[in-house]
Amino acid sequence: MKRVGHNTARTKQMNRSLVLQTLFRHSLISRQEIAELTKLTPATITNITRELMNDNLITEAGSLSASGTGRRRIGMELNADAYWVLGVHISLRRVEIGSINLKGEVEDPETHELSSLTSEEFLHVLQERMERYISNRPGRIFRAIGAGIFGFVSFRTGVVNWIRSGWSDIPLAAWLEERFGLPAYVDNNVRAMALGEKMFGDSKDLSDFMSVFIGTGIGSGLVINDTIFRSGYTETGEFGFGHMTYIPDGIPCWCGNRGCLERYASESSILETLGLSQMDELFLKYREEDPKTVEQLHEAGRMIGKVLVSFLNMLHVKRIVVGGRLASKELPLLKEIRDVVRERSVTARHSQIEITASTLGRGIGMIGAAALAMHGEFFGDPN
């Protein structure tokens, strides 16, 4: 997401995208401020904003106070509900479907539990749930579909390999486009969450940060130089964190390794250790100050913090955004992570590293999925 444009006819589309990117970053901003941030001429900004208003993507939203004795400026903002994306988040145990608008707001979310399915059975269930969701909202026009899914995913091809369930070579993006007649974008769910943080979260203005999601497993996504990091076989970075070895020769992990971090500090591993079945039970036990629950959450935070230290000593980022219910301010996990990083990380001692909970809430998976589609439709390949 670059900020500097060029006033040439050849780069008209790039400049339009640049203006839209600026509007995504700022909830309300004047044409003059857009020109100052993008280095585009006022005339270019006037033409582009006129086109965007004609396309119903942005709207004028009253006047902004001017500094000194200058004229009051007209504020511009995204026309949130004029553009809807179907966001689909697919994890090991459930499918979440929601309508996401231009401001990253989730409307009408639905959650459907998953049993053990073959890939063919899963696609049948997914199609049925999505068709029902769309048909129940006849007045809402969806422009694209974004899907974030657990597993190894090639964003460029839209092909999924869900290794844990034995799935392989599922052309999910092409399948979605064929079934629903809409542009479809598919990526690993946690990597999509990182893009969601970049487009809609509190890290919009950061060029480098790490997004960590703690759920059934632990995944991570990296934004470096304003772009999602991809590398290697899976174009990835998302599996590395949760599958870094915490205890050599420890508990066997589904990935084939032993002692992976997520086998000790994820939602599922903590619930298993405590003999609980749901996160609501864990919150209740913590509120009741159950000693075993309290200690397990503190220990999980310390574990994650220790692995983060190794990461930060190799690659410095300014912020780590943690998503998932375990990052709740009600629980001690985030504080433990901060304390360990502050104590042990060389880079943290020399340059402040912010560790914060995601502001995207429990809809982060759907928001990340929708961010894939919006970024693809408005700005092209996230890289």
mmCIF file of C-alpha atoms in Angstrom:
data_model
loop_
_atom_site.group_PDB
_atom_site.id
_atom_site.type_symbol
_atom_site.label_atom_id
_atom_site.label_comp_id
_atom_site.label_asym_id
_atom_site.label_seq_id
_atom_site.Cartn_x
_atom_site.Cartn_y
_atom_site.Cartn_z
ATOM 1 C CA MET A 1 0.000 0.000 0.000
ATOM 2 C CA LYS A 2 2.110 2.870 -1.242
ATOM 3 C CA ARG A 3 1.220 6.492 -0.662
ATOM 4 C CA VAL A 4 2.946 8.440 -3.410
ATOM 5 C CA GLY A 5 1.247 8.720 -6.798
ATOM 6 C CA HIS A 6 2.084 10.201 -10.201
ATOM 7 C CA ASN A 7 0.094 12.707 -12.220
ATOM 8 C CA THR A 8 0.167 10.967 -15.591
ATOM 9 C CA ALA A 9 -2.584 9.442 -17.701
ATOM 10 C CA ARG A 10 -0.682 6.149 -17.708
ATOM 11 C CA THR A 11 -1.111 5.803 -13.958
ATOM 12 C CA LYS A 12 -4.744 6.882 -13.695
ATOM 13 C CA GLN A 13 -5.865 3.563 -12.261
ATOM 14 C CA MET A 14 -2.999 3.507 -9.795
ATOM 15 C CA ASN A 15 -3.915 7.006 -8.619
ATOM 16 C CA ARG A 16 -7.549 5.990 -8.180
ATOM 17 C CA SER A 17 -6.416 3.061 -6.053
ATOM 18 C CA LEU A 18 -4.138 5.351 -4.089
ATOM 19 C CA VAL A 19 -6.991 7.701 -3.257
ATOM 20 C CA LEU A 20 -9.146 4.766 -2.166
ATOM 21 C CA GLN A 21 -6.330 3.446 0.027
ATOM 22 C CA THR A 22 -6.141 6.843 1.711
ATOM 23 C CA LEU A 23 -9.887 6.805 2.329
ATOM 24 C CA PHE A 24 -9.630 3.317 3.843
ATOM 25 C CA ARG A 25 -7.025 4.644 6.280
ATOM 26 C CA HIS A 26 -8.954 7.742 7.311
ATOM 27 C CA SER A 27 -12.565 7.669 8.430
ATOM 28 C CA LEU A 28 -13.130 11.281 7.348
ATOM 29 C CA ILE A 29 -10.744 13.325 5.255
ATOM 30 C CA SER A 30 -10.869 16.348 2.938
ATOM 31 C CA ARG A 31 -9.784 16.482 -0.697
ATOM 32 C CA GLN A 32 -6.980 18.829 0.299
ATOM 33 C CA GLU A 33 -5.667 16.358 2.863
ATOM 34 C CA ILE A 34 -5.843 13.525 0.338
ATOM 35 C CA ALA A 35 -3.764 15.618 -2.063
ATOM 36 C CA GLU A 36 -1.192 16.342 0.649
ATOM 37 C CA LEU A 37 -0.878 12.668 1.622
ATOM 38 C CA THR A 38 -0.730 11.260 -1.904
ATOM 39 C CA LYS A 39 1.317 14.075 -3.516
ATOM 40 C CA LEU A 40 -1.275 14.235 -6.291
ATOM 41 C CA THR A 41 -2.497 17.566 -7.648
ATOM 42 C CA PRO A 42 -5.769 19.031 -6.382
ATOM 43 C CA ALA A 43 -7.203 18.754 -9.900
ATOM 44 C CA THR A 44 -6.383 15.039 -10.016
ATOM 45 C CA ILE A 45 -7.988 14.508 -6.616
ATOM 46 C CA THR A 46 -11.109 16.389 -7.716
ATOM 47 C CA ASN A 47 -11.456 14.212 -10.819
ATOM 48 C CA ILE A 48 -10.866 10.945 -8.968
ATOM 49 C CA THR A 49 -13.227 11.740 -6.094
ATOM 50 C CA ARG A 50 -15.895 12.743 -8.609
ATOM 51 C CA GLU A 51 -15.537 9.350 -10.310
ATOM 52 C CA LEU A 52 -15.662 7.538 -6.974
ATOM 53 C CA MET A 53 -18.796 9.446 -5.992
ATOM 54 C CA ASN A 54 -20.397 8.566 -9.330
ATOM 55 C CA ASP A 55 -19.560 4.924 -8.603
ATOM 56 C CA ASN A 56 -21.233 5.350 -5.189
ATOM 57 C CA LEU A 57 -18.059 4.277 -3.376
ATOM 58 C CA ILE A 58 -17.527 7.508 -1.448
ATOM 59 C CA THR A 59 -19.698 10.345 -0.236
ATOM 60 C CA GLU A 60 -19.359 13.846 1.129
ATOM 61 C CA ALA A 61 -19.959 13.928 4.859
ATOM 62 C CA GLY A 62 -20.209 17.543 5.955
ATOM 63 C CA SER A 63 -17.532 20.113 6.584
ATOM 64 C CA LEU A 64 -14.327 19.828 8.577
ATOM 65 C CA SER A 65 -12.896 22.570 10.739
ATOM 66 C CA ALA A 66 -10.145 24.559 9.067
ATOM 67 C CA SER A 67 -6.997 25.684 10.819
ATOM 68 C CA GLY A 68 -6.589 29.404 11.331
ATOM 69 C CA THR A 69 -8.822 31.568 9.137
ATOM 70 C CA GLY A 70 -8.907 29.191 6.182
ATOM 71 C CA ARG A 71 -12.054 27.957 4.494
ATOM 72 C CA ARG A 72 -13.891 24.991 5.974
ATOM 73 C CA ARG A 73 -13.128 21.791 4.091
ATOM 74 C CA ILE A 74 -15.635 19.226 2.859
ATOM 75 C CA GLY A 75 -15.090 15.807 4.423
ATOM 76 C CA MET A 76 -15.055 12.664 2.300
ATOM 77 C CA GLU A 77 -15.672 9.120 3.545
ATOM 78 C CA LEU A 78 -16.336 5.652 2.223
ATOM 79 C CA ASN A 79 -19.980 4.964 1.442
ATOM 80 C CA ALA A 80 -19.915 1.901 3.671
ATOM 81 C CA ASP A 81 -23.133 0.085 2.785
ATOM 82 C CA ALA A 82 -22.919 0.728 -0.952
ATOM 83 C CA TYR A 83 -20.499 -2.185 -1.369
ATOM 84 C CA TRP A 84 -20.823 -5.609 0.251
ATOM 85 C CA VAL A 85 -18.492 -8.579 0.259
ATOM 86 C CA LEU A 86 -19.381 -12.071 1.425
ATOM 87 C CA GLY A 87 -16.744 -13.005 4.004
ATOM 88 C CA VAL A 88 -16.295 -16.721 4.685
ATOM 89 C CA HIS A 89 -14.017 -17.948 7.466
ATOM 90 C CA ILE A 90 -13.328 -21.695 7.479
ATOM 91 C CA SER A 91 -11.559 -23.183 10.491
ATOM 92 C CA LEU A 92 -11.150 -26.740 11.676
ATOM 93 C CA ARG A 93 -14.459 -26.873 13.468
ATOM 94 C CA ARG A 94 -16.768 -24.286 11.922
ATOM 95 C CA VAL A 95 -17.679 -22.040 9.023
ATOM 96 C CA GLU A 96 -18.496 -18.380 9.648
ATOM 97 C CA ILE A 97 -20.355 -16.401 6.991
ATOM 98 C CA GLY A 98 -21.020 -12.664 7.141
ATOM 99 C CA SER A 99 -21.694 -9.533 5.121
ATOM 100 C CA ILE A 100 -18.847 -7.023 5.336
ATOM 101 C CA ASN A 101 -19.079 -3.448 4.125
ATOM 102 C CA LEU A 102 -16.439 -0.941 3.043
ATOM 103 C CA LYS A 103 -15.650 -0.007 6.623
ATOM 104 C CA GLY A 104 -14.997 -3.594 7.661
ATOM 105 C CA GLU A 105 -18.237 -3.834 9.626
ATOM 106 C CA VAL A 106 -19.809 -7.294 9.896
ATOM 107 C CA GLU A 107 -23.549 -7.659 9.420
ATOM 108 C CA ASP A 108 -25.692 -10.774 9.910
ATOM 109 C CA PRO A 109 -22.922 -13.220 10.880
ATOM 110 C CA GLU A 110 -23.754 -16.918 10.938
ATOM 111 C CA THR A 111 -21.755 -19.781 12.408
ATOM 112 C CA HIS A 112 -22.109 -23.389 11.285
ATOM 113 C CA GLU A 113 -20.374 -26.203 13.116
ATOM 114 C CA LEU A 114 -18.437 -28.756 11.065
ATOM 115 C CA SER A 115 -18.125 -32.479 11.637
ATOM 116 C CA SER A 116 -15.463 -34.692 10.094
ATOM 117 C CA LEU A 117 -16.074 -34.428 6.347
ATOM 118 C CA THR A 118 -14.396 -35.401 3.119
ATOM 119 C CA SER A 119 -13.523 -32.500 0.848
ATOM 120 C CA GLU A 120 -16.487 -33.344 -1.411
ATOM 121 C CA GLU A 121 -18.889 -33.420 1.535
ATOM 122 C CA PHE A 122 -17.486 -30.150 2.832
ATOM 123 C CA LEU A 123 -17.950 -28.362 -0.498
ATOM 124 C CA HIS A 124 -21.542 -29.583 -0.660
ATOM 125 C CA VAL A 125 -22.243 -28.243 2.857
ATOM 126 C CA LEU A 126 -20.457 -24.961 2.117
ATOM 127 C CA GLN A 127 -22.448 -24.378 -1.061
ATOM 128 C CA GLU A 128 -25.716 -25.102 0.729
ATOM 129 C CA ARG A 129 -24.942 -22.718 3.618
ATOM 130 C CA MET A 130 -23.755 -19.919 1.347
ATOM 131 C CA GLU A 131 -26.719 -20.221 -1.038
ATOM 132 C CA ARG A 132 -29.119 -20.074 1.903
ATOM 133 C CA TYR A 133 -27.291 -17.078 3.367
ATOM 134 C CA ILE A 134 -27.478 -15.125 0.094
ATOM 135 C CA SER A 135 -31.100 -16.051 -0.656
ATOM 136 C CA ASN A 136 -32.166 -14.853 2.796
ATOM 137 C CA ARG A 137 -30.855 -11.368 1.944
ATOM 138 C CA PRO A 138 -32.413 -10.556 -1.435
ATOM 139 C CA GLY A 139 -31.893 -6.815 -1.088
ATOM 140 C CA ARG A 140 -28.156 -7.074 -0.532
ATOM 141 C CA ILE A 141 -25.927 -7.178 -3.599
ATOM 142 C CA PHE A 142 -22.611 -8.919 -3.031
ATOM 143 C CA ARG A 143 -19.742 -7.804 -5.280
ATOM 144 C CA ALA A 144 -17.186 -10.505 -4.418
ATOM 145 C CA ILE A 145 -16.417 -13.421 -2.126
ATOM 146 C CA GLY A 146 -13.445 -13.647 0.209
ATOM 147 C CA ALA A 147 -12.592 -16.924 1.926
ATOM 148 C CA GLY A 148 -9.979 -17.477 4.605
ATOM 149 C CA ILE A 149 -9.352 -21.151 5.295
ATOM 150 C CA PHE A 150 -7.132 -23.151 7.613
ATOM 151 C CA GLY A 151 -4.287 -24.958 5.861
ATOM 152 C CA PHE A 152 -1.704 -24.471 3.160
ATOM 153 C CA VAL A 153 -3.179 -22.156 0.550
ATOM 154 C CA SER A 154 -1.762 -20.707 -2.651
ATOM 155 C CA PHE A 155 -3.259 -17.244 -2.880
ATOM 156 C CA ARG A 156 -2.244 -16.865 -6.518
ATOM 157 C CA THR A 157 -4.016 -20.035 -7.657
ATOM 158 C CA GLY A 158 -6.743 -20.239 -5.026
ATOM 159 C CA VAL A 159 -5.850 -23.890 -4.384
ATOM 160 C CA VAL A 160 -6.168 -25.307 -0.856
ATOM 161 C CA ASN A 161 -4.288 -28.169 0.776
ATOM 162 C CA TRP A 162 -5.881 -28.802 4.150
ATOM 163 C CA ILE A 163 -3.151 -31.104 5.380
ATOM 164 C CA ARG A 164 -4.682 -32.043 8.725
ATOM 165 C CA SER A 165 -7.787 -33.529 7.142
ATOM 166 C CA GLY A 166 -5.945 -35.139 4.253
ATOM 167 C CA TRP A 167 -7.379 -32.757 1.679
ATOM 168 C CA SER A 168 -5.262 -31.862 -1.313
ATOM 169 C CA ASP A 169 -5.399 -29.678 -4.417
ATOM 170 C CA ILE A 170 -8.868 -28.191 -3.904
ATOM 171 C CA PRO A 171 -9.363 -25.304 -6.395
ATOM 172 C CA LEU A 172 -11.557 -23.387 -3.970
ATOM 173 C CA ALA A 173 -11.392 -19.959 -5.658
ATOM 174 C CA ALA A 174 -12.374 -21.383 -9.055
ATOM 175 C CA TRP A 175 -15.099 -23.487 -7.430
ATOM 176 C CA LEU A 176 -16.600 -20.443 -5.676
ATOM 177 C CA GLU A 177 -16.541 -18.365 -8.854
ATOM 178 C CA GLU A 178 -18.245 -21.119 -10.825
ATOM 179 C CA ARG A 179 -20.969 -21.729 -8.228
ATOM 180 C CA PHE A 180 -21.770 -18.132 -7.345
ATOM 181 C CA GLY A 181 -20.763 -16.105 -10.408
ATOM 182 C CA LEU A 182 -18.690 -13.650 -8.356
ATOM 183 C CA PRO A 183 -14.966 -12.882 -8.166
ATOM 184 C CA ALA A 184 -13.506 -15.042 -5.399
ATOM 185 C CA TYR A 185 -10.298 -14.672 -3.393
ATOM 186 C CA VAL A 186 -8.924 -17.421 -1.156
ATOM 187 C CA ASP A 187 -6.008 -17.401 1.272
ATOM 188 C CA ASN A 188 -4.880 -18.903 4.560
ATOM 189 C CA ASN A 189 -7.212 -17.605 7.270
ATOM 190 C CA VAL A 190 -4.569 -16.101 9.553
ATOM 191 C CA ARG A 191 -2.733 -14.444 6.671
ATOM 192 C CA ALA A 192 -6.089 -12.965 5.649
ATOM 193 C CA MET A 193 -6.530 -11.683 9.207
ATOM 194 C CA ALA A 194 -3.226 -9.816 8.883
ATOM 195 C CA LEU A 195 -4.571 -8.094 5.769
ATOM 196 C CA GLY A 196 -7.773 -7.330 7.686
ATOM 197 C CA GLU A 197 -5.677 -5.658 10.384
ATOM 198 C CA LYS A 198 -3.907 -3.623 7.706
ATOM 199 C CA MET A 199 -7.122 -2.465 6.048
ATOM 200 C CA PHE A 200 -9.493 -2.121 9.001
ATOM 201 C CA GLY A 201 -7.599 -2.475 12.280
ATOM 202 C CA ASP A 202 -5.470 -0.153 14.390
ATOM 203 C CA SER A 203 -2.364 -0.991 12.346
ATOM 204 C CA LYS A 204 -3.462 0.781 9.152
ATOM 205 C CA ASP A 205 -0.558 3.222 9.301
ATOM 206 C CA LEU A 206 2.152 0.720 10.240
ATOM 207 C CA SER A 207 4.340 -0.618 7.454
ATOM 208 C CA ASP A 208 5.633 -3.571 9.506
ATOM 209 C CA PHE A 209 3.760 -5.657 12.070
ATOM 210 C CA MET A 210 2.941 -9.225 12.997
ATOM 211 C CA SER A 211 -0.568 -10.583 13.420
ATOM 212 C CA VAL A 212 -0.986 -13.612 15.699
ATOM 213 C CA PHE A 213 -4.241 -15.508 16.053
ATOM 214 C CA ILE A 214 -4.753 -17.932 18.937
ATOM 215 C CA GLY A 215 -7.652 -20.262 18.313
ATOM 216 C CA THR A 216 -7.877 -24.002 17.785
ATOM 217 C CA GLY A 217 -4.259 -23.638 16.682
ATOM 218 C CA ILE A 218 -1.845 -20.720 16.616
ATOM 219 C CA GLY A 219 -1.081 -18.945 13.362
ATOM 220 C CA SER A 220 0.625 -15.755 12.312
ATOM 221 C CA GLY A 221 0.803 -13.358 9.412
ATOM 222 C CA LEU A 222 3.428 -10.761 8.605
ATOM 223 C CA VAL A 223 3.080 -7.352 7.018
ATOM 224 C CA ILE A 224 6.453 -6.080 5.812
ATOM 225 C CA ASN A 225 6.877 -2.853 3.882
ATOM 226 C CA ASP A 226 3.083 -2.523 3.678
ATOM 227 C CA THR A 227 2.626 -5.919 2.005
ATOM 228 C CA ILE A 228 1.621 -9.376 3.170
ATOM 229 C CA PHE A 229 4.703 -11.590 3.389
ATOM 230 C CA ARG A 230 4.606 -14.765 1.326
ATOM 231 C CA SER A 231 7.430 -17.162 0.595
ATOM 232 C CA GLY A 232 8.122 -20.711 -0.440
ATOM 233 C CA TYR A 233 5.862 -23.681 -1.152
ATOM 234 C CA THR A 234 2.785 -22.232 0.515
ATOM 235 C CA GLU A 235 3.621 -18.543 -0.105
ATOM 236 C CA THR A 236 3.526 -18.533 3.662
ATOM 237 C CA GLY A 237 4.667 -17.270 7.016
ATOM 238 C CA GLU A 238 1.426 -18.232 8.674
ATOM 239 C CA PHE A 239 2.326 -21.712 9.962
ATOM 240 C CA GLY A 240 5.812 -20.959 11.227
ATOM 241 C CA PHE A 241 4.916 -19.396 14.582
ATOM 242 C CA GLY A 242 2.477 -21.967 15.992
ATOM 243 C CA HIS A 243 4.705 -24.780 14.796
ATOM 244 C CA MET A 244 7.966 -23.525 16.209
ATOM 245 C CA THR A 245 9.278 -26.167 18.607
ATOM 246 C CA TYR A 246 8.651 -25.247 22.221
ATOM 247 C CA ILE A 247 9.636 -28.552 23.846
ATOM 248 C CA PRO A 248 11.994 -30.832 21.873
ATOM 249 C CA ASP A 249 10.566 -34.349 21.694
ATOM 250 C CA GLY A 250 7.381 -33.068 23.321
ATOM 251 C CA ILE A 251 3.750 -33.794 22.476
ATOM 252 C CA PRO A 252 3.322 -35.068 18.884
ATOM 253 C CA CYS A 253 1.717 -32.517 16.579
ATOM 254 C CA TRP A 254 -0.472 -33.125 13.530
ATOM 255 C CA CYS A 255 2.157 -31.337 11.402
ATOM 256 C CA GLY A 256 4.573 -34.248 11.964
ATOM 257 C CA ASN A 257 6.792 -32.434 14.455
ATOM 258 C CA ARG A 258 6.799 -32.791 18.230
ATOM 259 C CA GLY A 259 6.521 -30.155 20.940
ATOM 260 C CA CYS A 260 5.014 -27.398 18.748
ATOM 261 C CA LEU A 261 3.874 -24.264 20.567
ATOM 262 C CA GLU A 262 0.224 -24.714 19.623
ATOM 263 C CA ARG A 263 0.166 -28.123 21.369
ATOM 264 C CA TYR A 264 0.643 -26.230 24.648
ATOM 265 C CA ALA A 265 -0.775 -22.711 24.310
ATOM 266 C CA SER A 266 -3.715 -22.770 21.865
ATOM 267 C CA GLU A 267 -7.382 -22.707 22.881
ATOM 268 C CA SER A 268 -7.796 -26.404 22.174
ATOM 269 C CA SER A 269 -4.694 -27.470 24.105
ATOM 270 C CA ILE A 270 -5.581 -25.328 27.134
ATOM 271 C CA LEU A 271 -9.147 -26.636 27.188
ATOM 272 C CA GLU A 272 -7.858 -30.195 26.891
ATOM 273 C CA THR A 273 -5.405 -29.726 29.743
ATOM 274 C CA LEU A 274 -8.129 -28.263 31.972
ATOM 275 C CA GLY A 275 -10.721 -30.862 30.999
ATOM 276 C CA LEU A 276 -13.071 -28.226 29.568
ATOM 277 C CA SER A 277 -15.072 -28.292 26.354
ATOM 278 C CA GLN A 278 -15.814 -24.622 25.636
ATOM 279 C CA MET A 279 -14.136 -21.249 26.022
ATOM 280 C CA ASP A 280 -17.110 -19.927 28.003
ATOM 281 C CA GLU A 281 -16.284 -22.529 30.652
ATOM 282 C CA LEU A 282 -12.696 -21.305 30.771
ATOM 283 C CA PHE A 283 -13.805 -17.701 31.311
ATOM 284 C CA LEU A 284 -16.143 -18.827 34.083
ATOM 285 C CA LYS A 285 -13.384 -20.837 35.791
ATOM 286 C CA TYR A 286 -11.038 -17.853 35.582
ATOM 287 C CA ARG A 287 -13.642 -15.507 37.079
ATOM 288 C CA GLU A 288 -14.061 -18.016 39.908
ATOM 289 C CA GLU A 289 -10.249 -17.846 40.397
ATOM 290 C CA ASP A 290 -9.821 -21.562 39.873
ATOM 291 C CA PRO A 291 -6.076 -22.052 40.638
ATOM 292 C CA LYS A 292 -5.413 -24.536 37.826
ATOM 293 C CA THR A 293 -7.119 -22.333 35.233
ATOM 294 C CA VAL A 294 -5.321 -19.184 36.372
ATOM 295 C CA GLU A 295 -1.915 -20.871 36.282
ATOM 296 C CA GLN A 296 -2.553 -22.502 32.911
ATOM 297 C CA LEU A 297 -3.382 -19.127 31.313
ATOM 298 C CA HIS A 298 -0.325 -17.463 32.830
ATOM 299 C CA GLU A 299 1.868 -20.324 31.631
ATOM 300 C CA ALA A 300 0.397 -20.193 28.113
ATOM 301 C CA GLY A 301 1.241 -16.493 27.939
ATOM 302 C CA ARG A 302 4.796 -17.166 29.064
ATOM 303 C CA MET A 303 5.177 -19.905 26.440
ATOM 304 C CA ILE A 304 3.971 -17.670 23.619
ATOM 305 C CA GLY A 305 6.169 -14.837 24.850
ATOM 306 C CA LYS A 306 9.295 -17.028 24.834
ATOM 307 C CA VAL A 307 8.695 -18.120 21.239
ATOM 308 C CA LEU A 308 7.987 -14.523 20.226
ATOM 309 C CA VAL A 309 11.343 -13.488 21.659
ATOM 310 C CA SER A 310 13.132 -15.825 19.243
ATOM 311 C CA PHE A 311 11.122 -14.377 16.371
ATOM 312 C CA LEU A 312 11.749 -10.755 17.389
ATOM 313 C CA ASN A 313 15.459 -11.315 17.755
ATOM 314 C CA MET A 314 15.511 -12.414 14.102
ATOM 315 C CA LEU A 315 13.037 -9.933 12.601
ATOM 316 C CA HIS A 316 12.087 -6.693 14.307
ATOM 317 C CA VAL A 317 8.542 -5.348 13.940
ATOM 318 C CA LYS A 318 6.978 -2.393 15.705
ATOM 319 C CA ARG A 319 3.802 -4.132 16.790
ATOM 320 C CA ILE A 320 2.378 -7.572 17.434
ATOM 321 C CA VAL A 321 -1.410 -7.737 17.196
ATOM 322 C CA VAL A 322 -2.974 -10.720 18.966
ATOM 323 C CA GLY A 323 -6.425 -11.965 18.005
ATOM 324 C CA GLY A 324 -8.658 -14.623 19.504
ATOM 325 C CA ARG A 325 -10.608 -14.880 22.742
ATOM 326 C CA LEU A 326 -7.479 -15.653 24.772
ATOM 327 C CA ALA A 327 -6.302 -12.104 24.034
ATOM 328 C CA SER A 328 -9.231 -10.713 26.037
ATOM 329 C CA LYS A 329 -8.260 -7.990 28.500
ATOM 330 C CA GLU A 330 -10.112 -10.037 31.124
ATOM 331 C CA LEU A 331 -7.470 -12.771 30.917
ATOM 332 C CA PRO A 332 -3.762 -12.557 31.920
ATOM 333 C CA LEU A 333 -2.298 -14.048 28.735
ATOM 334 C CA LEU A 334 -1.457 -10.793 26.951
ATOM 335 C CA LYS A 335 0.228 -9.295 30.024
ATOM 336 C CA GLU A 336 2.395 -12.394 30.399
ATOM 337 C CA ILE A 337 3.439 -12.148 26.744
ATOM 338 C CA ARG A 338 4.401 -8.496 27.201
ATOM 339 C CA ASP A 339 6.387 -9.189 30.369
ATOM 340 C CA VAL A 340 8.376 -12.025 28.803
ATOM 341 C CA VAL A 341 9.151 -10.049 25.636
ATOM 342 C CA ARG A 342 10.182 -6.997 27.638
ATOM 343 C CA GLU A 343 12.478 -9.099 29.847
ATOM 344 C CA ARG A 344 14.051 -11.396 27.265
ATOM 345 C CA SER A 345 14.061 -9.717 23.853
ATOM 346 C CA VAL A 346 17.208 -7.824 22.841
ATOM 347 C CA THR A 347 15.283 -5.793 20.268
ATOM 348 C CA ALA A 348 12.515 -4.937 22.745
ATOM 349 C CA ARG A 349 15.087 -3.522 25.152
ATOM 350 C CA HIS A 350 16.421 -1.175 22.492
ATOM 351 C CA SER A 351 13.273 -0.334 20.559
ATOM 352 C CA GLN A 352 9.762 -0.385 21.941
ATOM 353 C CA ILE A 353 7.575 -3.202 20.634
ATOM 354 C CA GLU A 354 3.857 -2.835 21.191
ATOM 355 C CA ILE A 355 1.908 -6.007 21.935
ATOM 356 C CA THR A 356 -1.804 -5.366 21.727
ATOM 357 C CA ALA A 357 -5.119 -7.152 21.301
ATOM 358 C CA SER A 358 -6.847 -6.933 17.945
ATOM 359 C CA THR A 359 -9.721 -4.452 17.753
ATOM 360 C CA LEU A 360 -11.519 -6.479 15.073
ATOM 361 C CA GLY A 361 -13.282 -8.652 17.632
ATOM 362 C CA ARG A 362 -14.754 -12.095 17.134
ATOM 363 C CA GLY A 363 -15.520 -11.370 13.469
ATOM 364 C CA ILE A 364 -11.825 -11.096 12.612
ATOM 365 C CA GLY A 365 -11.894 -14.207 10.403
ATOM 366 C CA MET A 366 -14.760 -12.899 8.263
ATOM 367 C CA ILE A 367 -13.238 -9.412 8.139
ATOM 368 C CA GLY A 368 -9.899 -10.835 7.008
ATOM 369 C CA ALA A 369 -11.618 -12.895 4.312
ATOM 370 C CA ALA A 370 -13.495 -9.830 3.073
ATOM 371 C CA ALA A 371 -10.277 -7.802 3.077
ATOM 372 C CA LEU A 372 -8.845 -10.287 0.562
ATOM 373 C CA ALA A 373 -11.730 -9.631 -1.801
ATOM 374 C CA MET A 374 -11.795 -5.856 -1.381
ATOM 375 C CA HIS A 375 -8.058 -5.562 -1.800
ATOM 376 C CA GLY A 376 -8.178 -7.726 -4.897
ATOM 377 C CA GLU A 377 -11.064 -5.820 -6.444
ATOM 378 C CA PHE A 378 -9.793 -2.323 -5.673
ATOM 379 C CA PHE A 379 -6.017 -2.620 -5.522
ATOM 380 C CA GLY A 380 -5.050 -5.889 -7.193
ATOM 381 C CA ASP A 381 -2.706 -8.501 -5.751
ATOM 382 C CA PRO A 382 -1.919 -7.650 -2.073
ATOM 383 C CA ASN A 383 1.730 -8.138 -2.949
#
